[in-house]
């Protein structure tokens, strides 16, 4: 049963690498629903297909078996660039910021790519920085001069810059200490519970899994 | 807009790489601007020279072509060849007028030539015969013995090319000579003939046919011949027994006479040498026998611009090679550049920048660098093109001169001797007859436009590297590699 606030559905999704044997699946018949206002964790051992699932949800890999529905629409039918720069925000374990841009530029770059006429980009970026716990005076600082936690906060701010409904984070706290991990989780929780976003976190961390609303576990499919 | 902003930021950030690309493009632009300036200026010079020369075409009999079809050792075949040869009609005035009515021509003129003997005058040299040999079709009825005088009739002043070219020069002339020369039995004679026979202006000379019919002419002018000094063996000039008159008068008087053989020599003035074959085909369609061919003065006329033409060809080849090497080098550098920036591409693609916009950013970066480099390179090229082009031309002329000197030494022992000796092929003067000894190669708006065009093509060719890479790269793979 699909609820009205279900924003993302993974329906009977299977995935196999091109060079894999016929029955060698990374994902097999995966069915997950993601609702607005909730924070999800996708857990699983290494090789269970967590990152692959994330790639399929974000449209970075084509989903050829099963369907990924965003707002009840198969993302295959959507412009995936548009989907990624408007509807979903992605946060990576290794932050994936542009190193030659400063903090502010990394955040406003996403607004630029989004193409919507966002007014007062700079002010909005500064607000976002504050909301993820970054000091405004870091705005002009080069990315490589920030700590890991600070860089991840910038990455979160960047993913929020065009106000997407879904935030997808791949091991967002994997490189961070526990204290920072909790800070980042607090941001995600606030986004889900206060700003009605759907936050999906791919994680190994039991600490993260314990603090989310729903935990989906992936297991390696049997041959 | 942010694409361009990012591109400018990226140029600033990757100074070293962009300076390297800039230097390569600058060198290409500099070399190309020099090559283009030389090529265009030389082409214009050649074209203006071509426009300025008279493009003459004449009808010549292709004896060699005809004889190739016959076995010269076989008597029967030779008889057959002779019959075929005799069957080919000579060119008539009517033919010439029909051929002259062509869109490929600017003008045409002809001479009408017959041979007569002297009645009250003697020919200049008794040892030498200037009568035409029986070497053209339609002359099968010509008597074997040569006549004393060649009477050449001109259809207009334009056809009097020997006067125009300076081979003949009037020394004495009656006041009304030019008004009367085309109107009746009036003639110009050679000064040597006049001296030998003590002929003055307005004197009457009488010539006769082999049958003994006599024809009277009034002398309106006496000319001196300066022609063919280099080929002259005799103490008299080649034209000393040539009498000049009007073609119309000769046609009117002699065309019906069977014992007088006339030779019509048309000269057609082409609009362009490029039309030669088309004109020839037109004449074949109009009935010209295919054993005749059209010959032009193109080779001799364009000999004067040989050196400049060689420099132009060199410039063109140089330009093509430069552009090919430049495009390959730029492509490779761009490929390396893209590989270095894979991470950036991966991030931008992940956060939703389309392949098209990403490619546009890379193309714009390269375009900005190229444009600046082209401007600087063109500036340097413009300042170098004139001295370099003149240096190239000087080398080409010197090389021609050296080759000429070798020929001179082989043949005569030196160019000085050659000039003094008249009885040998005229090989002199490659340098002296060059129409231009300098090329003022300048980079004008045309060259600038062409260079920008070349620059744009180079940018797009080398941008293919970006396009291919961006198309091929999977953002996820890039980011995984980075992680």
Short mmCIF file of N, CA and C in Angstrom, two decimals, chain B residues 4 77 110 151 322 368:
data_model
loop_
_atom_site.label_atom_id
_atom_site.label_comp_id
_atom_site.label_asym_id
_atom_site.label_seq_id
_atom_site.Cartn_x
_atom_site.Cartn_y
_atom_site.Cartn_z
N UNK B 4 29.98 29.99 -17.87
CA UNK B 4 31.07 30.89 -18.30
C UNK B 4 31.88 31.38 -17.11
N UNK B 77 50.82 2.34 -94.38
CA UNK B 77 50.22 3.14 -93.30
C UNK B 77 50.58 4.61 -93.47
N UNK B 110 42.88 37.89 -86.27
CA UNK B 110 43.55 36.89 -87.10
C UNK B 110 44.45 37.57 -88.12
N UNK B 151 53.30 37.75 -97.38
CA UNK B 151 52.44 38.92 -97.21
C UNK B 151 51.45 38.59 -96.09
N UNK B 322 50.99 22.60 -40.26
CA UNK B 322 50.89 23.27 -38.96
C UNK B 322 49.55 22.98 -38.30
N UNK B 368 38.34 30.76 -24.96
CA UNK B 368 38.89 32.00 -24.41
C UNK B 368 40.42 31.99 -24.55
#
